[in-house]
Short mmCIF file of C-alpha atoms in Angstrom, two decimals:
data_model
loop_
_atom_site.label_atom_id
_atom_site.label_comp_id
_atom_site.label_asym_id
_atom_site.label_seq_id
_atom_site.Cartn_x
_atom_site.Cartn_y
_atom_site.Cartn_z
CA UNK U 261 -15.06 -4.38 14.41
CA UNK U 262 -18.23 -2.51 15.35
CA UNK U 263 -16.29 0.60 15.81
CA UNK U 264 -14.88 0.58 12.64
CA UNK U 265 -17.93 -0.35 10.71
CA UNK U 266 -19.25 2.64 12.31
CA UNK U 267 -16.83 5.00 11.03
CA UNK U 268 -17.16 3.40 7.60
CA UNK U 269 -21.03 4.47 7.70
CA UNK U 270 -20.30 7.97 9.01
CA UNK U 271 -17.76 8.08 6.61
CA UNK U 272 -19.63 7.08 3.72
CA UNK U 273 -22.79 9.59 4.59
CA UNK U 274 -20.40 12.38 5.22
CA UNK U 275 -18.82 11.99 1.72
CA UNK U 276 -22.07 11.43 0.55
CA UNK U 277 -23.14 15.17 1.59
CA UNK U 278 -19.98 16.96 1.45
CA UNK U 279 -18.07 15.72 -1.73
CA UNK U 280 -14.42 14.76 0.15
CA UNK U 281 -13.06 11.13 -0.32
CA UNK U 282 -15.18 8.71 1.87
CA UNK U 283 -11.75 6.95 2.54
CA UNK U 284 -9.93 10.45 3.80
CA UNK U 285 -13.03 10.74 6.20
CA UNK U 286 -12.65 7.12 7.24
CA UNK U 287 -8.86 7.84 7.91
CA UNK U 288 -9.46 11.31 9.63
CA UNK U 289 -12.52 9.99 11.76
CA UNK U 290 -10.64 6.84 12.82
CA UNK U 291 -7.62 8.64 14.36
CA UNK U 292 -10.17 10.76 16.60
CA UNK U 293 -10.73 7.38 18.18
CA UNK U 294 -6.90 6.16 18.21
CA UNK U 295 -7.70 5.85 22.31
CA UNK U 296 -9.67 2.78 22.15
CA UNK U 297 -6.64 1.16 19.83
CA UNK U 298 -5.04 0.06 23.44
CA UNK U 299 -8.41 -1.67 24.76
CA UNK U 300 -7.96 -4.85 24.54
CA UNK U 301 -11.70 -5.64 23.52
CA UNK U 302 -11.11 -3.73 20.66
CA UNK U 303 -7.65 -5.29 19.89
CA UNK U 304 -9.10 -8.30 17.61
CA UNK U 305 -11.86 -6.54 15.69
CA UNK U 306 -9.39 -3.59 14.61
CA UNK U 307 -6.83 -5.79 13.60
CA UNK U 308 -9.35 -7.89 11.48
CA UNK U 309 -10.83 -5.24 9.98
CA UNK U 310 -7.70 -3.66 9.19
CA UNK U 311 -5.75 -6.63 7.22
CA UNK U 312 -8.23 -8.90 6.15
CA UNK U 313 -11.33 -6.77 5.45
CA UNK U 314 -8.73 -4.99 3.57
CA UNK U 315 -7.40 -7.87 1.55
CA UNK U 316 -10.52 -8.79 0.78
CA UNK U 317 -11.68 -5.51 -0.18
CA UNK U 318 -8.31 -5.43 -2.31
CA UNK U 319 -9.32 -8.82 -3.80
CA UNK U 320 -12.89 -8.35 -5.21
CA UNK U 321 -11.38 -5.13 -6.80
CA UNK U 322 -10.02 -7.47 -9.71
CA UNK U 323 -13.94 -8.32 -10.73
CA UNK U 324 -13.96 -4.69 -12.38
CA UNK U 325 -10.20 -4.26 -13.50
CA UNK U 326 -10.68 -5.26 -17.58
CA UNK U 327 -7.94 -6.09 -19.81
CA UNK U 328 -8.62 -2.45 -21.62
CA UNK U 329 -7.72 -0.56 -18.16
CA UNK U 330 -4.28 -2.76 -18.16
CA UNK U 331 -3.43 -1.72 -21.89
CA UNK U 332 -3.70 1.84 -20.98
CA UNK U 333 0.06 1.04 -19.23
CA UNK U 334 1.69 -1.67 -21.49
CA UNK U 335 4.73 -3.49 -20.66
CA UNK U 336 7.06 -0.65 -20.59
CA UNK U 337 5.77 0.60 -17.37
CA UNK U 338 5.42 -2.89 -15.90
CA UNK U 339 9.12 -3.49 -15.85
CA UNK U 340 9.16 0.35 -14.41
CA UNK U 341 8.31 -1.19 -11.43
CA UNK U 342 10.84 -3.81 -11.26
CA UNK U 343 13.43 -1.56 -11.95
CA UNK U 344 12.30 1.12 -8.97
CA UNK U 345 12.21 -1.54 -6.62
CA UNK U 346 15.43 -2.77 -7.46
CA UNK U 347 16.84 1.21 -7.14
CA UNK U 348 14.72 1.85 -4.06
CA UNK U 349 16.49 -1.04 -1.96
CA UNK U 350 19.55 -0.74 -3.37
CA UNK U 351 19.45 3.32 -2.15
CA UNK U 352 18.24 1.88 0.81
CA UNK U 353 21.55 0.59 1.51
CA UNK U 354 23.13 3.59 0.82
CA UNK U 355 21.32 5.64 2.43
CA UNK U 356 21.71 3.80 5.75
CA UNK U 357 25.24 3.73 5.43
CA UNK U 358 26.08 7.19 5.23
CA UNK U 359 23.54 7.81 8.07
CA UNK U 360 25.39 5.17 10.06
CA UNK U 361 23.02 2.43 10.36
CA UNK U 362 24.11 -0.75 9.55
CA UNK U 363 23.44 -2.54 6.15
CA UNK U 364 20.43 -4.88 7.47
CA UNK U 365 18.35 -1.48 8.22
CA UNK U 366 18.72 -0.05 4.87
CA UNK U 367 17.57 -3.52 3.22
CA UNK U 368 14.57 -3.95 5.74
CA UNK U 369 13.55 -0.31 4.78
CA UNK U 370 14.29 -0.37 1.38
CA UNK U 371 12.10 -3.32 1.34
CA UNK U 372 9.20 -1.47 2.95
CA UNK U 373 9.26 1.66 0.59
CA UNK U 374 9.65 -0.37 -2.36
CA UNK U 375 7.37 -2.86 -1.74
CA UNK U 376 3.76 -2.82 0.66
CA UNK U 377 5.33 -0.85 3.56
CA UNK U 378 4.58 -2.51 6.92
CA UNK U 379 3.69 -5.57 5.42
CA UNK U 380 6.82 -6.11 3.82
CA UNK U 381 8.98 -4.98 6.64
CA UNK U 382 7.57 -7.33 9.07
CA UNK U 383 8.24 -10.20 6.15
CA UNK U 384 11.66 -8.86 5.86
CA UNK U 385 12.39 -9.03 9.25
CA UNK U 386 11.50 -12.58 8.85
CA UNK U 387 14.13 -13.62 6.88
CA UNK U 388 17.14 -11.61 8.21
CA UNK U 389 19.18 -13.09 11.30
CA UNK U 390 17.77 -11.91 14.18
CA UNK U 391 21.52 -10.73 15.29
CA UNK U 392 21.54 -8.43 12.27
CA UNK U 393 18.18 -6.62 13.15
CA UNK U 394 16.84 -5.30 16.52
CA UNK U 395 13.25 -5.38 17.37
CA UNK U 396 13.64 -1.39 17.88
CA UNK U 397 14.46 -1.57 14.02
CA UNK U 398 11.50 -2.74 12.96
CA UNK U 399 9.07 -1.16 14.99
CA UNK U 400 10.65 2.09 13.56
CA UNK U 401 10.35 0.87 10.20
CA UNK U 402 6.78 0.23 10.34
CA UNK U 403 5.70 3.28 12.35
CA UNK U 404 7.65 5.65 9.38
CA UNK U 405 6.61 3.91 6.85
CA UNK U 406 2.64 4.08 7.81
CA UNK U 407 3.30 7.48 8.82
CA UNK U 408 4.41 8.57 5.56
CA UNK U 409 2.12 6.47 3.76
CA UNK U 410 -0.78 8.55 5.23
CA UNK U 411 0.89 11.78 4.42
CA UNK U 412 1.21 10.38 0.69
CA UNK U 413 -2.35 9.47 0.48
CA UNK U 414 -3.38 12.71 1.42
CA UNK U 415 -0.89 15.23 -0.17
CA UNK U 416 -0.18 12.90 -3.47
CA UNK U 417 -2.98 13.40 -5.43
CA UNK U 418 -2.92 16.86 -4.70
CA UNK U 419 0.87 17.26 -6.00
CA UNK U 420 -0.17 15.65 -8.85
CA UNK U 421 -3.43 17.68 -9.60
CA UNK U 422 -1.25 20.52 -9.44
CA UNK U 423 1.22 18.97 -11.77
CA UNK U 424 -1.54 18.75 -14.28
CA UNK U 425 -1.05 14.81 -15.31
CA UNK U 426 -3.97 12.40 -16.64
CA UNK U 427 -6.19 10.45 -14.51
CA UNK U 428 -4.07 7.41 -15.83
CA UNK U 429 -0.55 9.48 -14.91
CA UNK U 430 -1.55 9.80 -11.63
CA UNK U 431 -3.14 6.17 -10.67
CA UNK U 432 0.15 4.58 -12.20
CA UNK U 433 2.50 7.03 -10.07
CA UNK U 434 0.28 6.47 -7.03
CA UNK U 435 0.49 2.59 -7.50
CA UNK U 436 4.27 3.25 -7.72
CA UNK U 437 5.01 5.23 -4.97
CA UNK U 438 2.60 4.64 -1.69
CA UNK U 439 4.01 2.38 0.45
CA UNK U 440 0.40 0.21 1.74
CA UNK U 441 -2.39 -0.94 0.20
CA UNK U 442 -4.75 0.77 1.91
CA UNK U 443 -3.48 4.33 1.57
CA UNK U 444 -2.87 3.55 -2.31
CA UNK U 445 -6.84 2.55 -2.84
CA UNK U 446 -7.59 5.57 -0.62
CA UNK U 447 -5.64 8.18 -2.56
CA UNK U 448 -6.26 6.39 -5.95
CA UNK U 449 -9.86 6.42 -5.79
CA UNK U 450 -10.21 9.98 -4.56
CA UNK U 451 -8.86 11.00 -8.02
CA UNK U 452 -11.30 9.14 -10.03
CA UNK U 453 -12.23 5.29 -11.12
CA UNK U 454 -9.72 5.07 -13.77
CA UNK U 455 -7.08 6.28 -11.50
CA UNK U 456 -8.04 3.97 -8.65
CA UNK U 457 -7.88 1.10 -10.60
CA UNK U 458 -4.69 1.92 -11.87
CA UNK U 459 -3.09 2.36 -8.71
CA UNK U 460 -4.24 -0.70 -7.54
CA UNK U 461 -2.74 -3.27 -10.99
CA UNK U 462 0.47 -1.16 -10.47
CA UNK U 463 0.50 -1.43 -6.67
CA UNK U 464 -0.31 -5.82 -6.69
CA UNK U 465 2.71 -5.55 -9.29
CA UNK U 466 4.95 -4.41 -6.36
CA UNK U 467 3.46 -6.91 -3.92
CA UNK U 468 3.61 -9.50 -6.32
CA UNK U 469 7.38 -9.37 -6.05
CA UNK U 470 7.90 -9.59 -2.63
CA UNK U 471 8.10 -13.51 -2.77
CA UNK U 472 11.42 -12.87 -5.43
CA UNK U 473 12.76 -10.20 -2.49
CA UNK U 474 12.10 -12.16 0.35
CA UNK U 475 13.85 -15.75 -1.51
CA UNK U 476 16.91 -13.05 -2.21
CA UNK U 477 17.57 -12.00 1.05
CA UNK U 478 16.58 -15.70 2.30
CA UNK U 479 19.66 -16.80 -0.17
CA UNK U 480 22.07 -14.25 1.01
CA UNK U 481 21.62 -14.75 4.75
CA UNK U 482 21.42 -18.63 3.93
CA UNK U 483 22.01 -19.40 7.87
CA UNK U 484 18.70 -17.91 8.69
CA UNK U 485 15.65 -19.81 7.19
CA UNK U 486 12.66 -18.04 5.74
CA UNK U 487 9.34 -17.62 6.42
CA UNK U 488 6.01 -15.84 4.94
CA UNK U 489 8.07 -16.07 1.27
CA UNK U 490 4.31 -16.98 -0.57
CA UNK U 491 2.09 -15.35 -3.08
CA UNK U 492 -0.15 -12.99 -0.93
CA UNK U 493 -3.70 -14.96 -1.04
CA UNK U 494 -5.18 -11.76 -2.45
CA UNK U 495 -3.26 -10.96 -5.13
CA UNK U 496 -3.95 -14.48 -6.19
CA UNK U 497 -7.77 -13.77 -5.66
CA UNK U 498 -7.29 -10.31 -7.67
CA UNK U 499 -5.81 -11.80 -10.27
CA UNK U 500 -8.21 -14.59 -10.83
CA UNK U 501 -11.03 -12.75 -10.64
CA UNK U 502 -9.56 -10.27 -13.07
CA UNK U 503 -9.19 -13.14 -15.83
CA UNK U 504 -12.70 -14.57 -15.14
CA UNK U 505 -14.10 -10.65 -15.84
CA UNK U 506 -12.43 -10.50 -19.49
CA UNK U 507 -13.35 -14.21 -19.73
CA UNK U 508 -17.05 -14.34 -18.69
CA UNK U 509 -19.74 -12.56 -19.01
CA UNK U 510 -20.84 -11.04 -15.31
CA UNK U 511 -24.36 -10.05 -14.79
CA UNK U 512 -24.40 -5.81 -14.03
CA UNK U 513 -26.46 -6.08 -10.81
CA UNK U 514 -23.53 -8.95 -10.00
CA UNK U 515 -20.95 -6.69 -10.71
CA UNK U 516 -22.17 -3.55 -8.95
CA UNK U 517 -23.18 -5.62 -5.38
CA UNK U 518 -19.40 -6.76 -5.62
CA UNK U 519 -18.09 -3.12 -6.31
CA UNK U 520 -20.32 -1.62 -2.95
CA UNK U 521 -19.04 -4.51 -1.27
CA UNK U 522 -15.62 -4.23 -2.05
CA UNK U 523 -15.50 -0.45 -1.61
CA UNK U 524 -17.07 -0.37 2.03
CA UNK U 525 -14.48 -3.26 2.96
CA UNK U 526 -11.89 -1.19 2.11
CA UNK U 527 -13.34 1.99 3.81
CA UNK U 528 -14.05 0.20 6.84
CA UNK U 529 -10.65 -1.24 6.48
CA UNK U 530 -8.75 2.51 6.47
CA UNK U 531 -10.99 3.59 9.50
CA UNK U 532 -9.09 0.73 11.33
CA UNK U 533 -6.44 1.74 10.24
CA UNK U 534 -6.98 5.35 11.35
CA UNK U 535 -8.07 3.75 15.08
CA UNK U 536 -4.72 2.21 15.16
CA UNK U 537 -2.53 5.25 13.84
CA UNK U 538 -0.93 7.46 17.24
CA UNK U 539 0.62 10.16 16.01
CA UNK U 540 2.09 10.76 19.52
CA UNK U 541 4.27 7.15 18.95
CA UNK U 542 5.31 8.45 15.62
CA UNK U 543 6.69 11.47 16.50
CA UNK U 544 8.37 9.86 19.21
CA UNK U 545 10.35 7.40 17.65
CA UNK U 546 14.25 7.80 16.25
CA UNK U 547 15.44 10.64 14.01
CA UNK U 548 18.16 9.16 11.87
CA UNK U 549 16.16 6.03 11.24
CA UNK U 550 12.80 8.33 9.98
CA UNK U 551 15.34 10.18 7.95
CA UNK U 552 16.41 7.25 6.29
CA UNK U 553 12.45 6.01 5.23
CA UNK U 554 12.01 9.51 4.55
CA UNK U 555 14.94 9.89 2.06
CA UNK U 556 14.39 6.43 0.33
CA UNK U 557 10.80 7.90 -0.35
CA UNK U 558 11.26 10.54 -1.57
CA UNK U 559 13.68 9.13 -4.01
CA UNK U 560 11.09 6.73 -5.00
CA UNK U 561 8.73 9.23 -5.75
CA UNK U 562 11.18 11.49 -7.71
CA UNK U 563 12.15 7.95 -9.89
CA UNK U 564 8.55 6.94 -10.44
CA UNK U 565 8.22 10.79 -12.10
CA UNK U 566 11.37 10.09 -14.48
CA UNK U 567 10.25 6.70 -15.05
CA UNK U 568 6.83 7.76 -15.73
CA UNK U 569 8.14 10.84 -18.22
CA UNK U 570 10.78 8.68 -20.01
CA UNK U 571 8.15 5.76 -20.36
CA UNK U 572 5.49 7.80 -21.57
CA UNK U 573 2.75 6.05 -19.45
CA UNK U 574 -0.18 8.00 -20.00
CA UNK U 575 0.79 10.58 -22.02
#
């Protein structure tokens, strides 16, 4: 945990001095120390600074998120969402089919692109029969979809700089497309406020539904029973604390301590992240099976730009 509040500080005073995203620097700095990931001393303290630090970080967030910054979308987009997840697992399956893999890979993958990536593969894997699913499966699942998640937070906002959308444009298609939490904070933030907080309503939407996903598959494989198939805690936090900020009045000095607070969790939170990233065991891992994450992401993203056209969000 000390390592990774240390690259949060470094991070934070190099951003500071040089301009860049404190959360790319976080990232960057964190893989340089992806050796000490297989100590076992440092084991517990990355792992708790990478999911709950995180969650936490996630779940102060909704303390500045007004009912003004949700208007800016409207409904329209909302159900955006629920239709790309639906299209992104249901590609999933054909995708994974004509690339030969059986029906149970494309679902647990679909899953992870259209929902919270790793998160929501591991939860996935949960609920399918064990007989349907090797461990190999997953592992790949979750080391392409963090991969790629990385690669989004750092080349996304960039693609869509160049593609000369709005601050909201680009926080609602970040929230739509990135498969983790983290990396979707990280790259909506280093556009701007607006877009960060954007990205983050729009990216709880998709987590918010994997309760409905994970009772779906649980009723379709009804031999296997389910597990994990609850509201994240912090999306209930977010959202709480979101209503009490349009409800009550918040002192400023309250509100910014809770912002710094939030925002070093969640740096501190993608430097653990970084520490635990090995680029080596990515590239090492199955072709067909990347090809398949990579394919049902790229779909997504080329969706969420229809979607986001035909919907008008932003515009």
């Amino acid at each position: 945990m000390a390592l990774a509040v240390t690259i949060a500080m470094a991070a934070s005073f190099l951003s500071e001095h040089y301009g860049a995203p404190a959360m790319l620097f976080a990232l960057l700095l964190g893989m340089a120390f992806n050796f000490m990931a297989v100590d076992p001393r440092a084991a517990l303290g990355l792992g708790l600074a990478s999911r709950t630090f995180l969650r936490l970080g996630v779940a102060l967030l909704g303390l500045r998120l007004t009912f003004a910054d949700v208007s800016q979308l409207g409904w329209p987009p909302v159900l955006g969402i629920v239709a790309l997840l639906a299209l992104t697992l249901l590609s999933g399956l054909v995708i994974a089919r004509v690339l030969g893999r059986p029906l149970a890979f494309g679902l647990l993958t679909g899953g992870a692109v259209a929902i919270c990536g790793a998160s929501a593969a591991l939860a996935i894997a949960a609920v399918i029969p064990k007989a349907r699913l090797r461990e190999e499966d997953v592992l790949l699942t979750v080391v392409g979809v963090t991969a790629l998640s990385t690669l989004a937070m750092i080349l996304y906002p960039v693609l869509f700089g160049m593609l000369g959308l709005t601050e909201v444009q680009q926080g609602y298609l970040i929230g739509a497309t990135i498969h983790d939490v983290a990396q979707v904070v990280g790259a909506g933030y280093s556009v701007g406020e607006r877009a960060g907080d954007i990205a983050t309503f729009t990216k709880l939407e998709r987590v918010a539904l994997l309760p409905v996903v994970l009772l779906t598959i649980a009723f379709v494989y009804r031999g296997e029973a389910s597990r994990g198939a609850g509201l994240p805690w912090f999306v209930v936090v977010f959202v709480l604390l979101m209503v009490l900020r349009n409800l009550l009045p918040w002192p400023e000095v309250v509100l910014s301590a809770v912002n710094n607070a939030s925002r070093f969790l969640l740096v501190t939170a993608i430097a653990a992240l970084g520490v635990k990233t090995s680029l080596g065991q990515v590239f090492a891992t199955g072709g067909r099976g990347l090809a398949v994450v990579g394919l049902e992401t790229f779909l997504l993203l080329g969706m969420a730009l229809g979607a986001m056209h035909v919907l008008a969000v932003g515009g």
